[in-house]
Amino acid sequence: MNPYLDDFPVLKEPMNGKRLVYLDNAATTQKPLSVLRAVEDYYRAFNANPHRGLYELSVRATEAYENARHQVKEFIGADKDEEIIFTRNASESLNLVAYSYGLNFLNEGDEIVLPVSEHHSNLVPWQMVAKAKGAKLVYLYPDATGHLTEEEINSKITPKTRIVAVAHVSNVLGTVNPVREIAEKAHAVGAVVVVDCAQSIPHYPVNVKELDADFVAFSGHKMLAPMGIGVLYGKQELLDKMPPFLSGGEMIEYVYEQEATFAPLPQKFEAGTQNVGGALGLAAAIDYLKQVGYDTIMKTESELLRYMLDGMAQIPHITVYGDTTGATERCGVVSFNVDDVHPHDVSSILDADGVAIRAGHHCAQPLMRYLKVNATCRASLYFYNTKEDIDIFLASLKKVRGWLGYGA
Ligand code: C6P
């Protein structure tokens, strides 16, 4: 029995006449009622444009928005509210760093080091900036289990390295990267460390100090919050010296005909009307995550991951990518292929049983090429999944080859 079922209305929706088994949590998570209510309450009771109106309704909206920022700051262990910038999503947060920091502080010949497993959002912006500045991308390649070895890290991070961009958790392999060790090495050569926590913060506590990160990016929608709200954390001394990324309303101090001066942090990086409802939804999601507790989340997911990997190992003709030991440096994202069957066909066959998984390149084409595949299937877990979900997934997976006329 799923103890969280009543909190997540979508999980009760029938799919193709079956119970929904939602295993695409790395793409986005479902939203609990408390998050839906927080957004609705805002629009019902105190919707106004924050930071603009001097009337009571706008003051309430401003206070709620700034309280949400404070809650995020506490949640990730930052020093100051000013270090928390609200964005639309992790992609926008990473673009902000690439364009505002990278374009202004990189020089020709500088190196940006990043794992080949990075999501395009932490890779393509660095390509754009490297091209503009004559800098070079240097890739870290994982070993056969999906992990980055010390040797690989030590040989690639050199005095030429100015930026290290790394995901805390890979959205394809589920590998937990050794961010702290990478940061230590990067800081020793004077490089800045950008950590993409889009796939970690839903599952593990993220503390910016413990990670020793200079910048941290994540999306609300992968951690129970609504779509359209994301976060960039940056150390104040770095954010202070960076120029605005987007410009327009609310991010200025004085505007003259030919030039402008800019507002202090965090407004300098928040141009235009902000997503107050999204920020309040994110604050409610943080409350919910705290209530469930990361200990419970991690324990539940690691048991489910073990159960899933063991079950998949019993099915012939399946290749699982990355670490199959269920080690602790591994999160509940399982990429796999079924011999002779295109991942899109696998996904469609599972869909007929109500099982939602993702199939494709997962916005990680360089990794796909490194793994020598065009695409994979991906099942990704969250704490509201159950062993019963996995049993349905495994039963459906067993049928795939037979459906297409192959032997068992
Ligand atoms: N990964 C997936 O199915 P956005 O789209 O901006 O909210 O998140 C981008 C992003 C950045 N980093 C990592 C590690 C990610 O996994 C993602 C989003 C989704 O894997 C959608 S492609």
Coordinates of C-alpha atoms and ligand atoms in Angstrom, one line a residue:
M1 CA 0.0 0.0 0.0
N2 CA 1.3 3.4 -0.9
P3 CA 1.2 5.7 2.2
Y4 CA 1.5 8.8 0.0
L5 CA -1.3 7.9 -2.5
D6 CA -3.9 10.3 -1.0
D7 CA -1.4 13.2 -1.3
F8 CA -0.8 12.8 -5.0
P9 CA -4.1 12.9 -7.0
V10 CA -2.4 12.1 -10.3
L11 CA -1.2 8.7 -9.0
K12 CA -4.9 7.7 -8.8
E13 CA -5.6 8.5 -12.5
P14 CA -6.3 5.4 -14.6
M15 CA -4.0 5.1 -17.7
N16 CA -5.1 3.0 -20.6
G17 CA -7.6 1.4 -18.3
K18 CA -4.8 0.4 -15.8
R19 CA -3.5 2.0 -12.6
L20 CA -0.8 4.5 -13.4
V21 CA 2.7 3.3 -12.5
Y22 CA 4.7 6.5 -12.8
L23 CA 8.4 5.8 -13.3
D24 CA 9.4 9.0 -15.0
N25 CA 10.3 10.9 -11.9
A26 CA 13.6 12.1 -13.3
A27 CA 11.7 14.0 -16.0
T28 CA 9.3 15.6 -13.4
T29 CA 7.8 14.5 -10.2
Q30 CA 4.1 14.6 -9.3
K31 CA 2.8 17.3 -7.0
P32 CA 1.2 16.8 -3.6
L33 CA -2.0 18.5 -2.6
S34 CA -0.2 20.9 -0.2
V35 CA 1.8 22.3 -3.2
L36 CA -1.3 22.6 -5.3
R37 CA -3.1 24.4 -2.5
A38 CA -0.2 26.8 -1.9
V39 CA -0.3 27.9 -5.5
E40 CA -4.1 28.2 -5.4
D41 CA -4.1 30.1 -2.1
Y42 CA -1.8 32.7 -3.6
Y43 CA -3.9 33.3 -6.6
R44 CA -7.1 33.3 -4.6
A45 CA -6.0 35.4 -1.6
F46 CA -3.0 37.6 -2.4
N47 CA -2.1 37.7 -6.0
A48 CA -0.3 41.0 -6.8
N49 CA 2.9 42.0 -8.5
P50 CA 5.6 41.8 -5.8
H51 CA 8.2 44.6 -5.1
R52 CA 6.0 47.1 -7.1
G53 CA 2.8 48.0 -5.3
L54 CA 2.8 50.0 -2.1
Y55 CA -0.7 48.7 -1.2
E56 CA -1.4 45.8 1.3
L57 CA -2.0 43.1 -1.3
S58 CA 1.3 43.7 -3.0
V59 CA 3.1 43.8 0.3
R60 CA 1.7 40.4 1.2
A61 CA 2.8 39.0 -2.2
T62 CA 6.3 40.5 -1.7
E63 CA 6.6 39.1 1.8
A64 CA 5.5 35.6 0.8
Y65 CA 7.9 35.6 -2.2
E66 CA 10.8 36.7 0.0
N67 CA 9.9 34.2 2.7
A68 CA 10.0 31.5 0.0
R69 CA 13.5 32.7 -0.9
H70 CA 14.5 32.5 2.8
Q71 CA 13.2 29.0 3.0
V72 CA 15.2 27.9 0.0
K73 CA 18.3 29.6 1.5
E74 CA 17.8 27.6 4.8
F75 CA 17.1 24.4 2.9
I76 CA 20.4 24.4 1.0
G77 CA 22.5 25.9 3.8
A78 CA 23.4 29.2 2.0
D79 CA 24.7 32.1 4.0
K80 CA 22.3 34.8 2.7
D81 CA 18.9 35.3 1.0
E82 CA 20.7 37.4 -1.6
E83 CA 22.6 34.3 -2.8
I84 CA 19.3 32.7 -3.9
I85 CA 18.1 33.8 -7.4
F86 CA 14.8 32.6 -8.6
T87 CA 14.8 31.4 -12.3
R88 CA 12.4 29.4 -14.4
N89 CA 14.3 26.1 -14.1
A90 CA 17.8 24.6 -13.9
S91 CA 18.5 25.3 -17.5
E92 CA 18.0 29.0 -17.0
S93 CA 20.1 29.0 -13.9
L94 CA 23.0 27.3 -15.8
N95 CA 22.6 29.7 -18.7
L96 CA 22.8 32.6 -16.3
V97 CA 26.1 31.3 -14.9
A98 CA 27.5 30.5 -18.4
Y99 CA 26.6 33.9 -19.9
S100 CA 27.1 36.2 -17.0
Y101 CA 30.1 34.5 -15.4
G102 CA 31.6 32.5 -18.3
L103 CA 31.4 35.2 -21.0
N104 CA 32.9 37.8 -18.7
F105 CA 35.6 35.9 -16.8
L106 CA 36.9 33.3 -19.3
N107 CA 39.8 34.0 -21.6
E108 CA 41.2 32.4 -24.7
G109 CA 42.9 29.0 -23.9
D110 CA 41.0 28.6 -20.6
E111 CA 39.5 25.2 -20.0
I112 CA 36.0 24.2 -18.8
V113 CA 36.0 20.7 -17.4
L114 CA 32.8 18.6 -17.4
P115 CA 31.7 15.0 -17.4
V116 CA 30.6 13.6 -20.7
S117 CA 27.4 12.5 -18.9
E118 CA 26.2 16.1 -18.4
H119 CA 22.7 17.0 -19.4
H120 CA 22.6 19.3 -22.4
S121 CA 21.6 22.2 -20.0
N122 CA 25.0 22.0 -18.3
L123 CA 26.9 21.4 -21.6
V124 CA 25.5 23.4 -24.5
P125 CA 25.7 26.8 -22.7
W126 CA 29.4 26.0 -22.0
Q127 CA 29.9 25.2 -25.7
M128 CA 28.4 28.5 -26.7
V129 CA 30.6 30.4 -24.2
A130 CA 33.7 28.5 -25.1
K131 CA 33.2 29.3 -28.7
A132 CA 32.7 33.0 -28.0
K133 CA 35.8 33.2 -25.8
G134 CA 38.2 30.8 -27.5
A135 CA 38.0 28.5 -24.4
K136 CA 38.1 24.7 -24.6
L137 CA 35.8 22.0 -23.2
V138 CA 37.7 19.1 -21.5
Y139 CA 35.6 16.0 -20.8
L140 CA 35.7 13.6 -17.8
Y141 CA 34.8 10.1 -18.9
P142 CA 33.2 7.6 -16.5
D143 CA 34.5 4.1 -16.0
A144 CA 32.4 1.0 -16.9
T145 CA 30.2 1.4 -13.7
G146 CA 29.5 5.0 -14.5
H147 CA 31.8 6.5 -11.9
L148 CA 34.4 9.2 -12.3
T149 CA 37.7 7.9 -11.0
E150 CA 40.2 10.0 -9.0
E151 CA 42.7 9.4 -11.7
E152 CA 40.4 10.8 -14.4
I153 CA 39.6 13.9 -12.2
N154 CA 43.2 14.5 -11.3
S155 CA 44.4 14.3 -14.9
K156 CA 41.8 16.6 -16.4
I157 CA 41.7 19.4 -13.8
T158 CA 44.8 21.4 -14.3
P159 CA 46.0 25.0 -13.8
K160 CA 44.3 25.8 -17.2
T161 CA 40.9 24.9 -15.7
R162 CA 38.8 28.0 -14.9
I163 CA 35.4 26.3 -14.6
V164 CA 34.3 22.8 -13.6
A165 CA 30.6 22.1 -14.4
V166 CA 29.3 18.9 -12.9
A167 CA 26.0 17.3 -12.2
H168 CA 25.6 16.0 -8.6
V169 CA 23.6 13.1 -10.0
S170 CA 23.5 11.9 -13.7
N171 CA 20.0 11.9 -15.2
V172 CA 20.9 8.8 -17.3
L173 CA 23.2 6.7 -15.1
G174 CA 22.0 7.8 -11.7
T175 CA 25.6 8.0 -10.6
V176 CA 26.3 10.3 -7.7
N177 CA 29.4 12.3 -8.7
P178 CA 32.1 13.0 -6.1
V179 CA 31.3 16.7 -6.1
R180 CA 33.2 17.6 -3.0
E181 CA 36.4 15.9 -4.2
I182 CA 36.0 17.6 -7.6
A183 CA 35.5 21.0 -5.9
E184 CA 38.6 20.5 -3.8
K185 CA 40.7 19.8 -6.8
A186 CA 39.1 22.7 -8.8
H187 CA 39.5 25.2 -6.0
A188 CA 43.2 24.2 -5.6
V189 CA 43.8 25.5 -9.2
G190 CA 41.6 28.5 -8.7
A191 CA 38.6 27.3 -10.8
V192 CA 35.0 27.9 -10.1
V193 CA 32.6 25.0 -9.5
V194 CA 29.1 24.9 -11.0
V195 CA 27.0 22.0 -9.6
D196 CA 23.8 20.9 -11.4
C197 CA 21.6 19.5 -8.6
A198 CA 18.5 19.0 -10.7
Q199 CA 18.6 15.2 -10.1
S200 CA 20.0 15.2 -6.6
I201 CA 18.0 17.6 -4.5
P202 CA 14.7 15.7 -4.9
H203 CA 16.5 12.6 -3.4
Y204 CA 19.4 13.8 -1.2
P205 CA 20.0 16.7 1.1
V206 CA 21.9 19.4 -0.7
N207 CA 24.1 21.7 1.3
V208 CA 26.0 24.2 -0.7
K209 CA 28.8 24.4 1.9
E210 CA 29.3 20.7 2.2
L211 CA 29.4 20.4 -1.6
D212 CA 31.9 23.4 -1.5
A213 CA 30.0 24.7 -4.7
D214 CA 30.4 28.2 -6.1
F215 CA 27.1 27.9 -8.0
V216 CA 24.2 25.4 -7.6
A217 CA 21.3 25.1 -10.0
F218 CA 18.1 23.1 -9.7
S219 CA 14.4 23.0 -10.9
G220 CA 11.4 23.0 -8.6
H221 CA 9.4 20.7 -10.8
K222 CA 11.7 17.7 -10.2
M223 CA 11.2 18.1 -6.4
L224 CA 7.4 18.2 -6.1
A225 CA 7.0 21.9 -6.9
P226 CA 5.3 23.4 -10.0
M227 CA 7.0 23.8 -13.4
G228 CA 8.3 27.3 -14.1
I229 CA 10.3 27.9 -10.9
G230 CA 14.0 27.2 -10.5
V231 CA 16.9 28.3 -8.3
L232 CA 20.4 29.5 -8.8
Y233 CA 22.6 29.7 -5.7
G234 CA 25.8 31.6 -6.1
K235 CA 28.4 32.8 -3.6
Q236 CA 27.7 36.5 -3.1
E237 CA 31.3 37.6 -4.0
L238 CA 30.9 36.0 -7.4
L239 CA 27.3 37.2 -8.0
D240 CA 28.3 40.7 -7.0
K241 CA 30.9 41.0 -9.7
M242 CA 28.7 39.4 -12.5
P243 CA 26.7 41.6 -14.8
P244 CA 22.9 41.0 -15.2
F245 CA 21.9 38.1 -17.4
L246 CA 18.4 39.4 -18.4
S247 CA 17.5 43.1 -18.2
G248 CA 14.4 45.1 -17.9
G249 CA 11.9 45.8 -15.1
E250 CA 12.9 45.6 -11.5
M251 CA 16.6 44.8 -12.0
I252 CA 17.7 48.4 -12.2
E253 CA 18.7 51.2 -9.9
Y254 CA 18.7 54.2 -12.2
V255 CA 18.0 54.2 -15.9
Y256 CA 19.2 57.1 -18.1
E257 CA 18.8 57.5 -21.9
Q258 CA 22.2 55.8 -22.7
E259 CA 22.9 53.7 -19.7
A260 CA 21.7 52.1 -16.5
T261 CA 22.9 51.1 -13.0
F262 CA 21.6 47.9 -11.5
A263 CA 19.7 46.8 -8.4
P264 CA 21.6 44.9 -5.6
L265 CA 21.3 41.1 -5.3
P266 CA 19.1 39.2 -5.8
Q267 CA 17.0 41.7 -7.9
K268 CA 19.9 42.3 -10.3
F269 CA 19.2 38.8 -11.7
E270 CA 15.4 38.8 -11.5
A271 CA 14.2 40.9 -14.5
G272 CA 10.5 41.2 -15.1
T273 CA 7.5 39.9 -13.1
Q274 CA 8.4 36.9 -11.1
N275 CA 6.7 33.5 -10.6
V276 CA 5.4 34.1 -7.1
G277 CA 2.9 31.2 -7.3
G278 CA 5.8 29.0 -8.3
A279 CA 8.0 30.2 -5.5
L280 CA 5.3 29.5 -3.0
G281 CA 4.7 26.1 -4.5
L282 CA 8.4 25.5 -4.1
A283 CA 8.3 26.5 -0.4
A284 CA 5.4 24.1 0.1
A285 CA 7.3 21.4 -1.7
I286 CA 10.3 22.0 0.7
D287 CA 7.9 21.7 3.6
Y288 CA 6.5 18.4 2.3
L289 CA 10.0 17.0 1.7
K290 CA 11.0 17.9 5.2
Q291 CA 7.9 16.2 6.5
V292 CA 8.7 13.0 4.7
G293 CA 12.4 13.4 5.5
Y294 CA 15.4 12.7 3.4
D295 CA 16.2 9.6 5.5
T296 CA 12.9 8.0 4.6
I297 CA 13.3 9.1 1.0
M298 CA 16.8 7.7 0.6
K299 CA 15.9 4.4 2.4
T300 CA 12.7 3.9 0.4
E301 CA 14.4 4.6 -2.9
S302 CA 17.5 2.5 -2.3
E303 CA 15.3 -0.5 -1.3
L304 CA 13.1 0.0 -4.5
L305 CA 16.3 0.4 -6.6
R306 CA 17.7 -2.9 -5.3
Y307 CA 14.4 -4.6 -5.9
M308 CA 14.2 -3.2 -9.4
L309 CA 17.8 -4.1 -10.4
D310 CA 17.4 -7.6 -9.0
G311 CA 14.2 -8.1 -10.9
M312 CA 15.7 -6.8 -14.1
A313 CA 18.7 -9.1 -13.7
Q314 CA 16.2 -12.0 -13.9
I315 CA 14.9 -11.0 -17.3
P316 CA 17.0 -12.1 -20.3
H317 CA 18.1 -9.7 -23.0
I318 CA 18.3 -6.6 -20.9
T319 CA 21.3 -4.3 -20.6
V320 CA 21.4 -1.9 -17.7
Y321 CA 23.8 1.0 -18.0
G322 CA 26.0 2.3 -15.2
D323 CA 26.3 0.8 -11.7
T324 CA 24.1 -2.3 -11.1
T325 CA 25.4 -3.0 -7.6
G326 CA 22.9 -0.6 -6.1
A327 CA 25.8 1.1 -4.4
T328 CA 25.3 4.2 -2.3
E329 CA 26.9 6.4 -5.0
R330 CA 23.9 5.5 -7.1
C331 CA 20.4 7.0 -7.3
G332 CA 17.1 5.4 -8.5
V333 CA 17.5 6.2 -12.2
V334 CA 17.8 3.1 -14.3
S335 CA 18.7 3.3 -18.0
F336 CA 18.4 0.1 -20.0
N337 CA 17.8 -1.4 -23.3
V338 CA 16.1 -4.6 -24.5
D339 CA 17.9 -6.5 -27.2
D340 CA 16.5 -6.0 -30.7
V341 CA 13.8 -3.6 -29.5
H342 CA 13.9 0.2 -30.0
P343 CA 13.4 2.1 -26.7
H344 CA 10.4 3.9 -28.1
D345 CA 8.7 0.5 -28.7
V346 CA 9.5 -0.6 -25.1
S347 CA 8.0 2.6 -23.8
S348 CA 4.8 2.1 -25.8
I349 CA 4.4 -1.5 -24.8
L350 CA 4.8 -0.5 -21.1
D351 CA 2.4 2.4 -21.6
A352 CA -0.3 -0.1 -22.5
D353 CA 0.1 -1.5 -19.0
G354 CA -0.1 2.0 -17.5
V355 CA 3.7 2.1 -16.9
A356 CA 5.2 5.5 -17.7
I357 CA 8.9 5.4 -18.4
R358 CA 11.1 7.7 -20.7
A359 CA 12.8 6.6 -23.9
G360 CA 15.2 8.6 -25.9
H361 CA 18.6 10.3 -25.5
H362 CA 17.5 12.0 -22.3
C363 CA 19.2 15.3 -23.4
A364 CA 22.5 13.6 -23.0
Q365 CA 23.7 12.9 -26.6
P366 CA 27.4 12.9 -25.9
L367 CA 26.9 10.3 -23.2
M368 CA 24.8 8.2 -25.6
R369 CA 27.6 8.3 -28.1
Y370 CA 30.1 7.3 -25.3
L371 CA 27.9 4.4 -24.4
K372 CA 27.6 3.5 -28.1
V373 CA 23.8 3.7 -28.2
N374 CA 21.4 6.0 -29.9
A375 CA 18.9 5.9 -27.1
T376 CA 17.9 4.1 -23.9
C377 CA 14.8 3.4 -21.9
R378 CA 14.8 5.0 -18.4
A379 CA 12.8 4.1 -15.3
S380 CA 13.2 6.6 -12.5
L381 CA 11.9 6.2 -8.9
Y382 CA 10.6 8.5 -6.2
F383 CA 9.6 7.8 -2.6
Y384 CA 6.0 7.5 -3.5
N385 CA 6.7 4.4 -5.7
T386 CA 6.1 1.0 -4.3
K387 CA 7.2 -2.6 -4.8
E388 CA 3.9 -3.2 -6.5
D389 CA 4.7 -0.6 -9.0
I390 CA 8.0 -2.4 -9.7
D391 CA 6.3 -5.7 -10.0
I392 CA 3.9 -4.3 -12.7
F393 CA 6.9 -2.7 -14.5
L394 CA 8.9 -6.0 -14.4
A395 CA 5.8 -8.1 -15.6
S396 CA 5.3 -5.7 -18.5
L397 CA 9.0 -5.6 -19.4
K398 CA 9.0 -9.4 -19.5
K399 CA 6.4 -9.3 -22.3
V400 CA 8.2 -6.8 -24.5
R401 CA 10.2 -9.2 -26.8
G402 CA 7.4 -11.7 -27.1
W403 CA 5.0 -8.9 -28.3
L404 CA 7.4 -8.2 -31.1
G405 CA 7.8 -11.8 -32.1
Y406 CA 11.2 -12.5 -30.5
G407 CA 12.0 -15.5 -28.3
A408 CA 12.3 -15.1 -24.5
Ligands
C6P1 N1 16.2 16.4 -17.1 C1 15.1 14.4 -17.8 O1 14.1 13.7 -18.1 P1 14.9 21.7 -16.7 O2 14.4 21.2 -17.9 O3 15.6 23.1 -16.9 O4 14.0 21.8 -15.6 O5 16.1 20.8 -16.2 C2 17.2 20.6 -17.0 C3 18.1 19.5 -16.4 C4 19.3 19.9 -16.0 N2 20.1 18.9 -15.4 C5 19.8 17.7 -15.3 C6 20.7 16.7 -14.6 C7 18.5 17.3 -15.7 O6 18.2 16.0 -15.6 C8 17.6 18.2 -16.3 C9 16.3 17.8 -16.8 C10 14.9 15.9 -17.5 O7 16.2 13.9 -17.5 C11 14.3 16.5 -18.7 S1 15.3 16.4 -20.2

